[in-house]
Amino acid sequence: MAKRRKVGNLLALAVLSVVLSRPMHPYEMASVLRARGKDQDMKIKWGSLYTVVQNLEKHGLLEATESQRQGGRPERTLYRITDAGREELEDWVRELVAIPEREQPRFEAGLSVIGVLHPDEATQLLRDRLTRLEQQIATQRNALAEAGREVPRLFLVESEYDLAIREAEASWIRSLLDEFTTGSLPGLAEWRDWHETGRMPPEFEALAEKGSTND
């Protein structure tokens, strides 16, 4: 089970990882994280960066080392990771890598209520999604191959994982579409009849009523 972190925002994980090499001020942290594409690996709200840094300092995971001023720019505080911060970072990474957690993607939410659409529309929408996915996969493969010429694989494994997930999704959608087009999906005929006649099949009604209570 995932631990409750003192600063649980994943941006905190990114910040701790980036200051592991040397002290930085928040503006530089953001620049380095963007350059490394961390906003592609996790949801990052850049507007909360300064708050996250302050919270990390508050809990002893970062500490201010000095302030710098360049020209007419505002003074900037440098932060370095503490021993406690390093321990937190390592423990957090161990947890994220070793412990699987259920995540709820938007696609899964849509699939859970896809029955509200006519089967023909659902089929076309899935085809549209598959087309976009295949385009993204092709672009991602090329980008990964290009990056692999200069970047050690160790620093690309998260991109490999994301590509593998997209490929698995595309494969699953192809399989589902095959069931739609061949008519082999159980309940497909009843689903179609419901949308074309307005009569909900008894088994669908039973599911709709499941969990309801009488007053």
XYZ file of C-alpha atoms in Angstrom:
215
model
C 0.000 0.000 0.000
C 1.253 3.464 -0.892
C 2.558 5.562 1.972
C 1.148 8.937 2.910
C 3.878 11.409 1.982
C 4.610 14.674 3.777
C 4.552 16.297 0.329
C 2.623 13.910 -1.915
C 2.468 15.992 -5.111
C 4.418 14.189 -7.850
C 6.018 17.519 -8.683
C 7.825 17.119 -5.350
C 9.293 13.844 -6.616
C 10.497 15.602 -9.764
C 12.005 18.469 -7.765
C 13.882 16.138 -5.425
C 15.237 14.202 -8.390
C 16.470 17.290 -10.194
C 18.252 18.883 -7.224
C 19.985 15.598 -6.452
C 22.842 16.645 -8.741
C 23.349 20.201 -7.437
C 21.561 23.101 -5.707
C 19.131 25.072 -7.888
C 16.673 27.910 -7.595
C 13.023 27.177 -8.496
C 13.194 28.867 -11.910
C 16.143 26.677 -12.860
C 14.367 23.582 -11.511
C 11.450 24.284 -13.862
C 13.775 24.852 -16.821
C 15.649 21.597 -16.243
C 12.444 19.603 -15.685
C 10.957 20.961 -18.919
C 14.168 20.215 -20.816
C 14.072 16.635 -19.544
C 10.421 16.266 -20.540
C 9.239 15.459 -17.039
C 5.873 17.066 -17.792
C 5.385 14.176 -20.246
C 6.075 11.577 -17.547
C 3.797 12.939 -14.822
C 1.087 15.524 -14.312
C 2.822 18.753 -13.392
C 1.120 22.006 -12.452
C 3.909 24.523 -12.921
C 2.005 27.186 -11.002
C 2.410 25.165 -7.812
C 6.199 24.782 -8.111
C 7.092 27.460 -5.567
C 4.526 26.099 -3.101
C 5.936 22.582 -3.493
C 9.488 23.843 -2.930
C 8.369 25.717 0.202
C 6.603 22.611 1.518
C 9.678 20.465 0.871
C 11.751 22.995 2.810
C 9.156 23.117 5.596
C 9.400 19.341 6.070
C 13.204 19.322 5.966
C 13.526 17.648 2.566
C 15.127 20.724 0.976
C 17.115 23.504 2.559
C 18.076 26.973 1.339
C 21.804 27.376 0.826
C 22.253 30.916 -0.478
C 20.596 33.682 -2.460
C 21.800 34.964 -5.807
C 21.098 38.129 -7.747
C 21.964 38.645 -11.399
C 21.694 42.145 -12.823
C 18.321 43.696 -12.191
C 16.596 40.332 -11.672
C 14.919 39.532 -8.330
C 16.991 37.682 -5.768
C 16.775 33.910 -6.168
C 17.219 31.362 -3.397
C 19.199 28.204 -4.088
C 17.921 24.967 -2.557
C 19.759 21.711 -2.004
C 18.443 18.280 -1.099
C 18.929 17.200 2.526
C 19.776 13.722 3.771
C 16.112 13.315 4.718
C 15.137 14.468 1.227
C 17.427 11.915 -0.381
C 15.957 9.154 1.798
C 12.428 10.298 0.902
C 13.260 10.360 -2.812
C 14.749 6.864 -2.790
C 11.887 5.432 -0.708
C 9.300 7.064 -2.981
C 10.925 5.674 -6.133
C 11.080 2.181 -4.578
C 7.349 2.393 -3.837
C 6.384 3.669 -7.293
C 8.419 0.985 -9.053
C 7.513 -1.985 -6.864
C 3.878 -1.440 -5.831
C 1.194 -1.516 -8.553
C -1.679 0.887 -8.003
C -4.969 1.110 -9.843
C -5.229 4.247 -11.938
C -8.442 5.378 -13.585
C -7.790 6.660 -17.113
C -10.479 8.676 -18.910
C -10.753 5.988 -21.590
C -11.768 3.426 -18.979
C -14.476 5.791 -17.711
C -15.824 6.183 -21.235
C -15.811 2.434 -21.866
C -17.761 1.850 -18.658
C -20.779 3.692 -20.127
C -20.246 3.121 -23.851
C -23.617 1.384 -23.986
C -25.388 4.765 -24.080
C -24.168 5.103 -27.681
C -25.447 3.187 -30.705
C -23.077 0.294 -31.550
C -22.320 1.814 -34.971
C -21.286 5.123 -33.418
C -19.227 3.353 -30.751
C -17.474 1.367 -33.481
C -16.624 4.500 -35.462
C -15.348 6.309 -32.367
C -13.098 3.379 -31.509
C -11.779 3.380 -35.077
C -11.064 7.094 -34.771
C -9.225 6.499 -31.496
C -7.237 3.655 -33.024
C -6.179 5.848 -35.964
C -4.943 8.561 -33.592
C -3.213 5.993 -31.402
C -1.395 4.454 -34.357
C -0.197 7.892 -35.445
C 1.042 8.655 -31.932
C 2.751 5.265 -31.698
C 4.580 5.805 -34.987
C 5.743 9.268 -33.881
C 6.785 7.941 -30.477
C 8.746 5.052 -31.973
C 10.669 7.427 -34.229
C 11.362 9.839 -31.371
C 12.541 6.998 -29.134
C 14.840 5.640 -31.836
C 16.262 9.124 -32.410
C 16.807 9.759 -28.694
C 18.405 6.326 -28.307
C 21.289 7.402 -30.528
C 22.432 9.935 -27.924
C 20.720 9.080 -24.615
C 21.504 5.927 -22.588
C 18.559 3.545 -22.441
C 18.414 3.928 -18.652
C 17.007 7.418 -19.178
C 14.461 6.295 -21.778
C 12.775 3.372 -20.008
C 9.762 5.514 -19.000
C 9.233 6.367 -22.689
C 9.526 2.677 -23.578
C 6.877 1.875 -20.965
C 4.511 4.540 -22.270
C 4.956 3.230 -25.817
C 4.292 -0.343 -24.670
C 1.073 0.765 -22.928
C -0.117 2.557 -26.076
C 0.710 -0.479 -28.221
C -1.186 -2.760 -25.838
C -4.205 -0.424 -25.935
C -4.143 -0.351 -29.736
C -3.988 -4.135 -29.851
C -6.939 -4.442 -27.468
C -9.025 -1.946 -29.475
C -8.337 -3.899 -32.688
C -9.557 -7.059 -30.961
C -12.715 -5.361 -29.673
C -13.450 -3.842 -33.083
C -13.137 -7.290 -34.611
C -15.843 -8.521 -32.226
C -18.024 -5.550 -33.151
C -17.673 -6.061 -36.898
C -18.064 -9.851 -36.839
C -20.967 -9.686 -34.411
C -19.274 -12.035 -31.974
C -19.469 -9.646 -28.996
C -21.936 -11.103 -26.464
C -24.978 -8.835 -26.080
C -24.278 -6.883 -29.288
C -27.646 -7.725 -30.865
C -29.520 -6.682 -27.702
C -27.497 -3.480 -27.502
C -28.346 -2.611 -31.099
C -32.032 -3.491 -30.638
C -32.268 -1.258 -27.564
C -31.045 1.773 -29.521
C -33.174 1.031 -32.573
C -36.450 0.149 -30.821
C -36.135 1.887 -27.449
C -36.913 -1.400 -25.666
C -34.311 -2.188 -23.054
C -33.579 -5.937 -22.818
C -34.533 -7.481 -19.444
C -30.905 -8.370 -18.660
C -29.904 -4.731 -19.251
C -32.742 -3.558 -17.017
C -31.586 -5.902 -14.276
C -28.118 -4.388 -14.434
C -29.541 -0.856 -14.414
C -31.554 -1.647 -11.285
C -28.702 -3.404 -9.515
C -27.803 -1.611 -6.307
C -30.971 0.505 -6.186
C -33.015 0.454 -2.993
C -36.696 0.915 -2.306
C -37.837 3.662 0.062
